[in-house]
XYZ file of C-alpha atoms in Angstrom:
70
model
C 0.000 0.000 0.000
C 1.328 3.427 -0.927
C 1.421 6.221 1.648
C -0.965 9.154 1.340
C 0.222 12.205 -0.628
C 1.712 14.122 2.287
C 3.486 11.047 3.614
C 4.813 10.317 0.119
C 6.130 13.867 -0.335
C 7.730 13.742 3.108
C 9.290 10.375 2.254
C 10.689 11.721 -1.011
C 11.986 14.820 0.782
C 13.845 12.552 3.210
C 15.773 10.965 0.317
C 17.974 14.075 0.259
C 19.679 12.781 3.396
C 19.789 9.044 2.645
C 22.955 7.137 1.950
C 23.228 4.895 -1.111
C 22.030 1.734 0.671
C 18.966 3.484 2.111
C 18.105 4.956 -1.297
C 18.414 1.574 -3.004
C 16.272 -0.120 -0.360
C 13.542 2.497 -0.814
C 13.775 2.370 -4.623
C 13.371 -1.410 -4.518
C 9.926 -0.960 -2.910
C 8.704 0.822 -6.081
C 8.599 -0.391 -9.661
C 11.136 1.253 -12.001
C 12.072 4.104 -9.681
C 15.624 5.358 -9.282
C 16.254 7.493 -6.208
C 19.177 9.868 -5.910
C 19.899 12.527 -3.270
C 18.873 15.171 -5.837
C 15.621 13.412 -6.860
C 13.442 15.555 -4.608
C 14.984 18.789 -5.892
C 14.550 17.684 -9.512
C 10.934 16.668 -8.872
C 10.226 20.002 -7.182
C 11.638 21.900 -10.166
C 9.581 19.774 -12.568
C 6.370 20.403 -10.628
C 7.130 24.116 -10.425
C 7.668 24.373 -14.181
C 4.368 22.620 -14.893
C 2.544 24.935 -12.484
C 4.119 27.995 -14.131
C 2.936 26.735 -17.507
C -0.592 26.205 -16.186
C -0.604 29.711 -14.691
C 0.488 31.258 -18.006
C -2.198 29.387 -19.945
C -4.892 30.204 -17.383
C -4.014 33.925 -17.447
C -3.927 33.910 -21.281
C -0.242 34.836 -21.337
C 0.084 31.713 -23.506
C -2.578 30.096 -25.676
C -1.460 26.584 -24.862
C 1.493 24.652 -23.582
C 3.190 21.314 -23.446
C 5.429 19.980 -20.717
C 7.638 16.930 -20.736
C 8.357 16.189 -17.093
C 9.180 12.874 -15.535
């Protein structure tokens, strides 16, 4: 069973301070997920860029948009 959203975000935030063995153990609990100490930062930047795109479309600064974020 996966944790709720807040627990999941907190868990991913904690990966910034995990050593390699802890990261691998956590990654092994998910399918096809690689965890690195910078994973949380990269995910935060990806989410932020998508939200900026949505804001620009919603305020008609852009007509449409496309984001490739993993």
